[in-house]
mmCIF file of C-alpha atoms and ligand atoms in Angstrom:
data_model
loop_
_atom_site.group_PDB
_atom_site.id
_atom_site.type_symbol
_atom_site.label_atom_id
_atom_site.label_comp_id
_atom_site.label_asym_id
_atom_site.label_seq_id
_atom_site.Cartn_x
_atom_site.Cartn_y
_atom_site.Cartn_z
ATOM 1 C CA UNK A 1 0.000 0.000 0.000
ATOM 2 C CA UNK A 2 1.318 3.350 -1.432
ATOM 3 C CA UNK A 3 -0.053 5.881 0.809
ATOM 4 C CA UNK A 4 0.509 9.859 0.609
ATOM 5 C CA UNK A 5 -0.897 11.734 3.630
ATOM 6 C CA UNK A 6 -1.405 15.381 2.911
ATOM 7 C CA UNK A 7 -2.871 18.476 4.751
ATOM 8 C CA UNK A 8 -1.595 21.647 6.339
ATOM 9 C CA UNK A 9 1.125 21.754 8.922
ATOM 10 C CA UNK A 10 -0.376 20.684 12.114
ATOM 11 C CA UNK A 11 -3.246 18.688 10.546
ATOM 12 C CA UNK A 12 -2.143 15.663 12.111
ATOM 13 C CA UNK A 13 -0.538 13.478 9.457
ATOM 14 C CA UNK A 14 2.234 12.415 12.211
ATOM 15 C CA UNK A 15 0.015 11.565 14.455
ATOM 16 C CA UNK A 16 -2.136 9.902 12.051
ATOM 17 C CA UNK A 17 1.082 8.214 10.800
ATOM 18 C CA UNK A 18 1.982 6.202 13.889
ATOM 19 C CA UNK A 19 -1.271 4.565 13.805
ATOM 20 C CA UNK A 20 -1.021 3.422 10.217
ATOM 21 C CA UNK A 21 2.925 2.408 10.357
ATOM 22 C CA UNK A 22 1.527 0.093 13.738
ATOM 23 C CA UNK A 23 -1.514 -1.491 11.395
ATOM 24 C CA UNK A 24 -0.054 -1.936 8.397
ATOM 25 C CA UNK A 25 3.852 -1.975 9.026
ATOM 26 C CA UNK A 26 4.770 0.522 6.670
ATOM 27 C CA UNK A 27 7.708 2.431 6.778
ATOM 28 C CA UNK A 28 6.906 6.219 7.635
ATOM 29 C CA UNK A 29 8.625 8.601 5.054
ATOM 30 C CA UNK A 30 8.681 12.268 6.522
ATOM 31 C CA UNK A 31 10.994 14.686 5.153
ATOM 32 C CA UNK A 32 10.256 17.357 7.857
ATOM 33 C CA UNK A 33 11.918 14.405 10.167
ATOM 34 C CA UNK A 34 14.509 13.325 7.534
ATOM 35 C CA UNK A 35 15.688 17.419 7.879
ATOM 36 C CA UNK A 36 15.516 17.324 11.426
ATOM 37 C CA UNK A 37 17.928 14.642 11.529
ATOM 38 C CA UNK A 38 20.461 15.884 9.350
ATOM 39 C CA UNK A 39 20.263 19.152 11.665
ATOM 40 C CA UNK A 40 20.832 17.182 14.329
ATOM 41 C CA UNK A 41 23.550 15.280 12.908
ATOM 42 C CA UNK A 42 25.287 18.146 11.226
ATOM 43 C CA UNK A 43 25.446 17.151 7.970
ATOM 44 C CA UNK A 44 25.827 19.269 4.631
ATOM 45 C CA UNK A 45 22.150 18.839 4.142
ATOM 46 C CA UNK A 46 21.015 19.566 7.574
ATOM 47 C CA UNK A 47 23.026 22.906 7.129
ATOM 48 C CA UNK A 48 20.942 23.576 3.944
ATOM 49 C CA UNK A 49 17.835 22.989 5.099
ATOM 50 C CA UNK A 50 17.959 24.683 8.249
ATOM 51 C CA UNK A 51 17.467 28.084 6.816
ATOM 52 C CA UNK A 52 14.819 27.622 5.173
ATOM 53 C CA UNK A 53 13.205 25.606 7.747
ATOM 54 C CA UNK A 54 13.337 28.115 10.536
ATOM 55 C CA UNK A 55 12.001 30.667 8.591
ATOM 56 C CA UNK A 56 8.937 28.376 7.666
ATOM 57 C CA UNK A 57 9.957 28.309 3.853
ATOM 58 C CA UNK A 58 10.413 25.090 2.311
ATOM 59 C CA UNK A 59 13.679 23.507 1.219
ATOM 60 C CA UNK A 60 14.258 23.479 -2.606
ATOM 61 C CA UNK A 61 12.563 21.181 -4.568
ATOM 62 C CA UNK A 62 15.861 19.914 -5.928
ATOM 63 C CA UNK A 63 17.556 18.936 -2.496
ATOM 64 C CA UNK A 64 14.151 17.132 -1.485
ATOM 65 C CA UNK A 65 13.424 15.394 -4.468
ATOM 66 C CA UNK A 66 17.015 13.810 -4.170
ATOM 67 C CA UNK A 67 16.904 13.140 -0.588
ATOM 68 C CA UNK A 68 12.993 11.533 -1.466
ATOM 69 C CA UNK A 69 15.051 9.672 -4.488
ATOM 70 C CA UNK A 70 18.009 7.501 -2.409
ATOM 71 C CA UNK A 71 15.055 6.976 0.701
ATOM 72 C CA UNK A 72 12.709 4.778 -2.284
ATOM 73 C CA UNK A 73 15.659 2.968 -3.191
ATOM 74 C CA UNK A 74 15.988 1.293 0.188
ATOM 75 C CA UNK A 75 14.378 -2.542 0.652
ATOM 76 C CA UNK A 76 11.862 -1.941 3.437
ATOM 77 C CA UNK A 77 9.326 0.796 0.930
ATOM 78 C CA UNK A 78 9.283 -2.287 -1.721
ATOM 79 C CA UNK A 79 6.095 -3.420 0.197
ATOM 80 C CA UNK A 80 4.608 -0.266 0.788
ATOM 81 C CA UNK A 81 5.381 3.573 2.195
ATOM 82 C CA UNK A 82 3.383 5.804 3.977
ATOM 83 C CA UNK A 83 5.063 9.693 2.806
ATOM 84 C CA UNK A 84 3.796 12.323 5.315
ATOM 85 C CA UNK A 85 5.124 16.254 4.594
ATOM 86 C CA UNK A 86 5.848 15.290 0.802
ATOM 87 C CA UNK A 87 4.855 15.651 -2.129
ATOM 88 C CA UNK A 88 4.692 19.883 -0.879
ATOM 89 C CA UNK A 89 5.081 21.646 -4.526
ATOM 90 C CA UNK A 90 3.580 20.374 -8.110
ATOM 91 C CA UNK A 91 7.344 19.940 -9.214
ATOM 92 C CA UNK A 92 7.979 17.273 -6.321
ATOM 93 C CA UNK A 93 4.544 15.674 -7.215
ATOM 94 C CA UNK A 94 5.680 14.989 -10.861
ATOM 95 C CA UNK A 95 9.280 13.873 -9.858
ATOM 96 C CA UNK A 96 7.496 11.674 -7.599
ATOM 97 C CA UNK A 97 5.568 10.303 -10.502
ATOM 98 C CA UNK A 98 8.425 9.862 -12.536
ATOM 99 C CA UNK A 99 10.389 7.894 -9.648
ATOM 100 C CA UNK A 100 7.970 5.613 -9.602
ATOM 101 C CA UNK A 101 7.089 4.542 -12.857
ATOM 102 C CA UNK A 102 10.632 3.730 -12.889
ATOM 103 C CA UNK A 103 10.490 1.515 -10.276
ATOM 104 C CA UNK A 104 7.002 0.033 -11.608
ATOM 105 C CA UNK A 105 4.922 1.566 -8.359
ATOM 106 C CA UNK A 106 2.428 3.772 -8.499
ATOM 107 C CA UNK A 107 0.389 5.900 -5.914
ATOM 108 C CA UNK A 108 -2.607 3.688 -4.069
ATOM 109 C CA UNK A 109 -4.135 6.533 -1.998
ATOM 110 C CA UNK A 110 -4.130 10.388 -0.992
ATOM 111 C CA UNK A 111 -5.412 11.179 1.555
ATOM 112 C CA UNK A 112 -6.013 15.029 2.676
ATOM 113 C CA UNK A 113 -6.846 15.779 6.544
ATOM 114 C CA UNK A 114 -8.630 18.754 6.332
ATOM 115 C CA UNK A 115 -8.342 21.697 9.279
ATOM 116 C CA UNK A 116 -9.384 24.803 9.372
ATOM 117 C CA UNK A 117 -6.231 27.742 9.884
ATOM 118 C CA UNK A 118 -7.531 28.895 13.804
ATOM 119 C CA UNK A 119 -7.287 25.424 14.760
ATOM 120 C CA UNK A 120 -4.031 24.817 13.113
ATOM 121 C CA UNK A 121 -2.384 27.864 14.984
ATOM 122 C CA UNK A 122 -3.321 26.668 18.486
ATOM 123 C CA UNK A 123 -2.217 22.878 17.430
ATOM 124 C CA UNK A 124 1.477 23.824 16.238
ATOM 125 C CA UNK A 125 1.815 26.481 19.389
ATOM 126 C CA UNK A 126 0.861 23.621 21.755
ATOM 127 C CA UNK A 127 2.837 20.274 20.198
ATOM 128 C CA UNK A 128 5.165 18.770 22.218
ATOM 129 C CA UNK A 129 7.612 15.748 20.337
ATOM 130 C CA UNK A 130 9.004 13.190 21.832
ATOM 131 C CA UNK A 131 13.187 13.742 21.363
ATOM 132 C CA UNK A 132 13.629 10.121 21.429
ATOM 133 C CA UNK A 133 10.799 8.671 19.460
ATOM 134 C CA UNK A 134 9.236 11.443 17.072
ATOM 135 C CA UNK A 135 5.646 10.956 18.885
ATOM 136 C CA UNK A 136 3.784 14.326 18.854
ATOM 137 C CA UNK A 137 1.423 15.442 21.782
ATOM 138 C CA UNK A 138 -0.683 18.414 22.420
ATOM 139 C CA UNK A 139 -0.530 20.108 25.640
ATOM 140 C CA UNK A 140 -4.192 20.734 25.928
ATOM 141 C CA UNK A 141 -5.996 18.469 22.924
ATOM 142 C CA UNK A 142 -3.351 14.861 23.898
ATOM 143 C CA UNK A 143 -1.787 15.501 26.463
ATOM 144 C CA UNK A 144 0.981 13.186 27.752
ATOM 145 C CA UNK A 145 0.019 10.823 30.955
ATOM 146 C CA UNK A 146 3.133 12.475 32.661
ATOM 147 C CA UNK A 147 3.638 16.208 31.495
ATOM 148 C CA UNK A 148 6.853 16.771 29.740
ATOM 149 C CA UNK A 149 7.035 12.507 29.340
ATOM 150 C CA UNK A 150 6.489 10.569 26.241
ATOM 151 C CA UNK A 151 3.843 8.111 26.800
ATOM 152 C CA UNK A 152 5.673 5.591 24.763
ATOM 153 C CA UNK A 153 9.262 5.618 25.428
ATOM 154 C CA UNK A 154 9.820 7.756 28.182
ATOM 155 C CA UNK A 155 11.570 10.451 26.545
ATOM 156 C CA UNK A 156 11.805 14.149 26.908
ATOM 157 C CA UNK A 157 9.395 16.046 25.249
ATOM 158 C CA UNK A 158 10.477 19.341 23.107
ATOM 159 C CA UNK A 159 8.954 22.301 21.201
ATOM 160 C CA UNK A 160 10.057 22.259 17.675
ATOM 161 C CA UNK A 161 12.045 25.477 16.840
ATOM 162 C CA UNK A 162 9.218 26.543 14.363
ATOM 163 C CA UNK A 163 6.201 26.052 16.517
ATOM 164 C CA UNK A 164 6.419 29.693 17.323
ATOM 165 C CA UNK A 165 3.456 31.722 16.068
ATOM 166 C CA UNK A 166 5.639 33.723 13.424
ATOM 167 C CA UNK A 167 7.014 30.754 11.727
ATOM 168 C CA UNK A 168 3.779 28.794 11.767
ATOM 169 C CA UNK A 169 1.836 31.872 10.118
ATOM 170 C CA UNK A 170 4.670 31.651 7.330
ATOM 171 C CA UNK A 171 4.629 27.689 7.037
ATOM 172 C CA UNK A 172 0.666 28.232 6.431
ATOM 173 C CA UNK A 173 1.345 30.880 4.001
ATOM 174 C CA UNK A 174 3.378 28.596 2.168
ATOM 175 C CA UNK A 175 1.302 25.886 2.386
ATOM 176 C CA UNK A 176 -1.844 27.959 0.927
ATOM 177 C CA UNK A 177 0.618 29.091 -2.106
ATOM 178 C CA UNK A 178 2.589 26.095 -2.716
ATOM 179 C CA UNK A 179 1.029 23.072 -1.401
ATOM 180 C CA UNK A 180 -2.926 23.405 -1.702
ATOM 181 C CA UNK A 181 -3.113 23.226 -5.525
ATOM 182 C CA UNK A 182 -1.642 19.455 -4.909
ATOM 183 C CA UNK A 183 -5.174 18.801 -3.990
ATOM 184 C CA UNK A 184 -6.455 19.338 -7.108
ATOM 185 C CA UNK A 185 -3.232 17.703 -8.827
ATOM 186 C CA UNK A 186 -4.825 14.194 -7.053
ATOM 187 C CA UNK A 187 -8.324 14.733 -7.557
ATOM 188 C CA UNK A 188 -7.580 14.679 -11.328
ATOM 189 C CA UNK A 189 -5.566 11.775 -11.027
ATOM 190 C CA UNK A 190 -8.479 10.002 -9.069
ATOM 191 C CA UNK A 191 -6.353 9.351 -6.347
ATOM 192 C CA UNK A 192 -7.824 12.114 -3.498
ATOM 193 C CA UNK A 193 -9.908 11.257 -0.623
ATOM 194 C CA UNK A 194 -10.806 14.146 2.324
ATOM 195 C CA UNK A 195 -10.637 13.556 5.855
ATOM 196 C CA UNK A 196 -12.128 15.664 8.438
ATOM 197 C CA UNK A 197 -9.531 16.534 10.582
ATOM 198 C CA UNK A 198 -11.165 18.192 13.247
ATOM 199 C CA UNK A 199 -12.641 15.190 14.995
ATOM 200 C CA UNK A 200 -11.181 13.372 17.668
ATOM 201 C CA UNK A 201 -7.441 11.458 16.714
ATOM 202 C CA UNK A 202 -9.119 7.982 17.458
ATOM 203 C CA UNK A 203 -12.201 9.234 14.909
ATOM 204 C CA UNK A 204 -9.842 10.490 12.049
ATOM 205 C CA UNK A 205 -8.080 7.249 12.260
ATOM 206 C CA UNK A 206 -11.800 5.074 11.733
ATOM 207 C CA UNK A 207 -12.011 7.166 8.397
ATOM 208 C CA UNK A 208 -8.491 6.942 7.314
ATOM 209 C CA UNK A 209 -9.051 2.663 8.121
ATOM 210 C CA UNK A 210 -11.989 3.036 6.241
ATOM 211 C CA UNK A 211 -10.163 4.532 2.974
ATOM 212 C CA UNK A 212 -7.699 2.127 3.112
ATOM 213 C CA UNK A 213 -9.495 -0.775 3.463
ATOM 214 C CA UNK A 214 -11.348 0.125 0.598
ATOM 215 C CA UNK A 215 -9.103 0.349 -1.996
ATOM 216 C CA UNK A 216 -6.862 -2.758 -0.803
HETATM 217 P P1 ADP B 1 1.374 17.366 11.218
HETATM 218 O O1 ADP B 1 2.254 16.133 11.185
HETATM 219 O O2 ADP B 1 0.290 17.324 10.172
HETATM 220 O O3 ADP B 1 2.137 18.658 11.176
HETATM 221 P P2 ADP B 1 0.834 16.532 13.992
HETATM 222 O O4 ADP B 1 0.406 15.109 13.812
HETATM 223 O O5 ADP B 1 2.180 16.770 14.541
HETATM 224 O O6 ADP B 1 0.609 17.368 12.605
HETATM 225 O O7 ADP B 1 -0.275 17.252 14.902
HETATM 226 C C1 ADP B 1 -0.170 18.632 15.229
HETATM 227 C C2 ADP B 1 -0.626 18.859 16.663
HETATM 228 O O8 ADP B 1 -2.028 18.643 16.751
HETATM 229 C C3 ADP B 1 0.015 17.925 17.677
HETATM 230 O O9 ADP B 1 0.197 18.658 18.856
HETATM 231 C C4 ADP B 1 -1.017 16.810 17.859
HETATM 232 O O10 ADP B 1 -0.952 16.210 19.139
HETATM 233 C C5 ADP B 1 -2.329 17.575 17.666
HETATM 234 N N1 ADP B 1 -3.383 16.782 17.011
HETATM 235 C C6 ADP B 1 -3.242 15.874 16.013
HETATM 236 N N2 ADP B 1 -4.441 15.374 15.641
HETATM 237 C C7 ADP B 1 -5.370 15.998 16.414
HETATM 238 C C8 ADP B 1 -6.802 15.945 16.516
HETATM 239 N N3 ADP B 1 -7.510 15.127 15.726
HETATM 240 N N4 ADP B 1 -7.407 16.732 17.436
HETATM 241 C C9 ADP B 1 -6.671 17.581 18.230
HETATM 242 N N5 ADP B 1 -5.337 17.680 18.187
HETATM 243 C C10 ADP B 1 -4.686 16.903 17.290
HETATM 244 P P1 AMP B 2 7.182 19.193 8.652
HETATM 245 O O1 AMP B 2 7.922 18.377 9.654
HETATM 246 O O2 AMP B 2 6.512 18.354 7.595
HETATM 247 O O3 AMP B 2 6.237 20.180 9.296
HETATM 248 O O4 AMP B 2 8.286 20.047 7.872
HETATM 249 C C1 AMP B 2 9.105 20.987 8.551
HETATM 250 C C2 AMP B 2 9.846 21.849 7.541
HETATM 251 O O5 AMP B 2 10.727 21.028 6.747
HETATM 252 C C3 AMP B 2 8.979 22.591 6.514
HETATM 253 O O6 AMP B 2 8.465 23.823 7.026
HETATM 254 C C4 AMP B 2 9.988 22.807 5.373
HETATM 255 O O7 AMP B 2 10.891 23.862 5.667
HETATM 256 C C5 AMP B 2 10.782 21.497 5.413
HETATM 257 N N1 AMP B 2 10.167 20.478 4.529
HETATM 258 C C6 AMP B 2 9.612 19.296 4.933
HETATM 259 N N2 AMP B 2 9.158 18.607 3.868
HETATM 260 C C7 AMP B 2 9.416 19.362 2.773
HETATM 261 C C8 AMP B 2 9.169 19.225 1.372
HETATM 262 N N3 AMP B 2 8.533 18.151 0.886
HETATM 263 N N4 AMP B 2 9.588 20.216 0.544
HETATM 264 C C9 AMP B 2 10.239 21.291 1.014
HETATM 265 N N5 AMP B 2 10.476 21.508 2.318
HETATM 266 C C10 AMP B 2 10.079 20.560 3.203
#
């Protein structure tokens, strides 16, 4: 199953993620995390990204596309992927295309997690992600069972360096210009299905199940 999870920032397509990685043992492809690493690490990449990233633009297609490009070619996304923060501009979208068709896959499912912008600024103010484990909680809407504690692992909890109100009004800004006419890119390919995103995490996930199971 060839899954691509799309929405705004804060939408909940992490979230949504862990549950369908757990079900369907998928490997999670996020290049929001994939930067994050390579900031942590140091690396050239990390470097290059970082810029853009903290001032809520995205990175350039070119960089992502490549870094998209060597993650496909591992072993474990032969049986399926789940990408979450990617395809973000129609460029990336039609490199995707063409990566696949060369390695005879194709796109099951897109699925869009609707939110509306209020909701989205009071989500990315409040996360809270796990250092160890990538889990995201919300300090008022899922809270962790010990503040400050991932429910999971037992990590730390941290605020992500963008979660502040003046990057997260850019990364929607961006998102509206750049991303959002992906939705109609997939609805002409056939491939789009809407989620309401507003509901409850456990009720988001019934509809996303239901989706899936439907086209397997
Ligand atoms: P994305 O990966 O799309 O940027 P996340 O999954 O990290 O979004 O979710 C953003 C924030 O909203 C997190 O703090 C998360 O705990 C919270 N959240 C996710 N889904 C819901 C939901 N259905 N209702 C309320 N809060 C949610
Ligand atoms: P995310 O974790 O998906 O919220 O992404 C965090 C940041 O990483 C974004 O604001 C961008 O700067 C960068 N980023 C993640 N995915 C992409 C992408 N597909 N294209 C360009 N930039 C990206």
């Amino acid at each position: 199953m060839n899954i691509i999870f799309m929405g705004p920032p804060g939408a909940g397509k992490g979230t949504q993620s862990d549950f369908i990685i757990e079900k369907y043992q998928i490997p999670h492809i996020a290049t929001g995390d994939m930067f994050r690493a390579a900031i942590k690490n140091e690396t050239k990449l990390g470097l290059e990204a970082k810029s853009y990233m903290d001032a809520g633009k995205l990175v350039p297609d070119e960089v992502t596309i490549n870094i998209v490009k060597e993650r496909l070619l591992e072993d474990d996304t032969k049986n399926g992927f789940i990408f979450d923060g990617f395809p973000r501009t129609i460029v990336q979208a039609q490199a995707l295309d063409k990566m696949l068709k060369e390695l005879n896959r194709d796109i099951d499912v897109v699925i869009n997690i609707d939110v509306p912008f209020d909701v989205l600024l009071k989500r990315l103010s409040g996360r809270r992600i796990c250092k160890v484990c990538g889990t995201s909680y919300h300090l008022e809407f899922n809270p962790p069972q010990v503040a400050g504690i991932c429910d999971k692992c037992g990590g730390e909890l941290y605020t992500r360096s963008d979660d502040n109100e003046e990057s997260a009004r850019v990364r929607l800004e961006t998102y509206t210009n750049e991303t959002k006419p992906l939705i109609e890119y997939y609805l002409n390919r056939g491939l789009l299905n809407e989620v309401n995103g507003l509901q409850a995490v456990d009720k988001v996930f019934i509809d996303i199940n239901n989706i899936i199971e439907g086209i397997k």
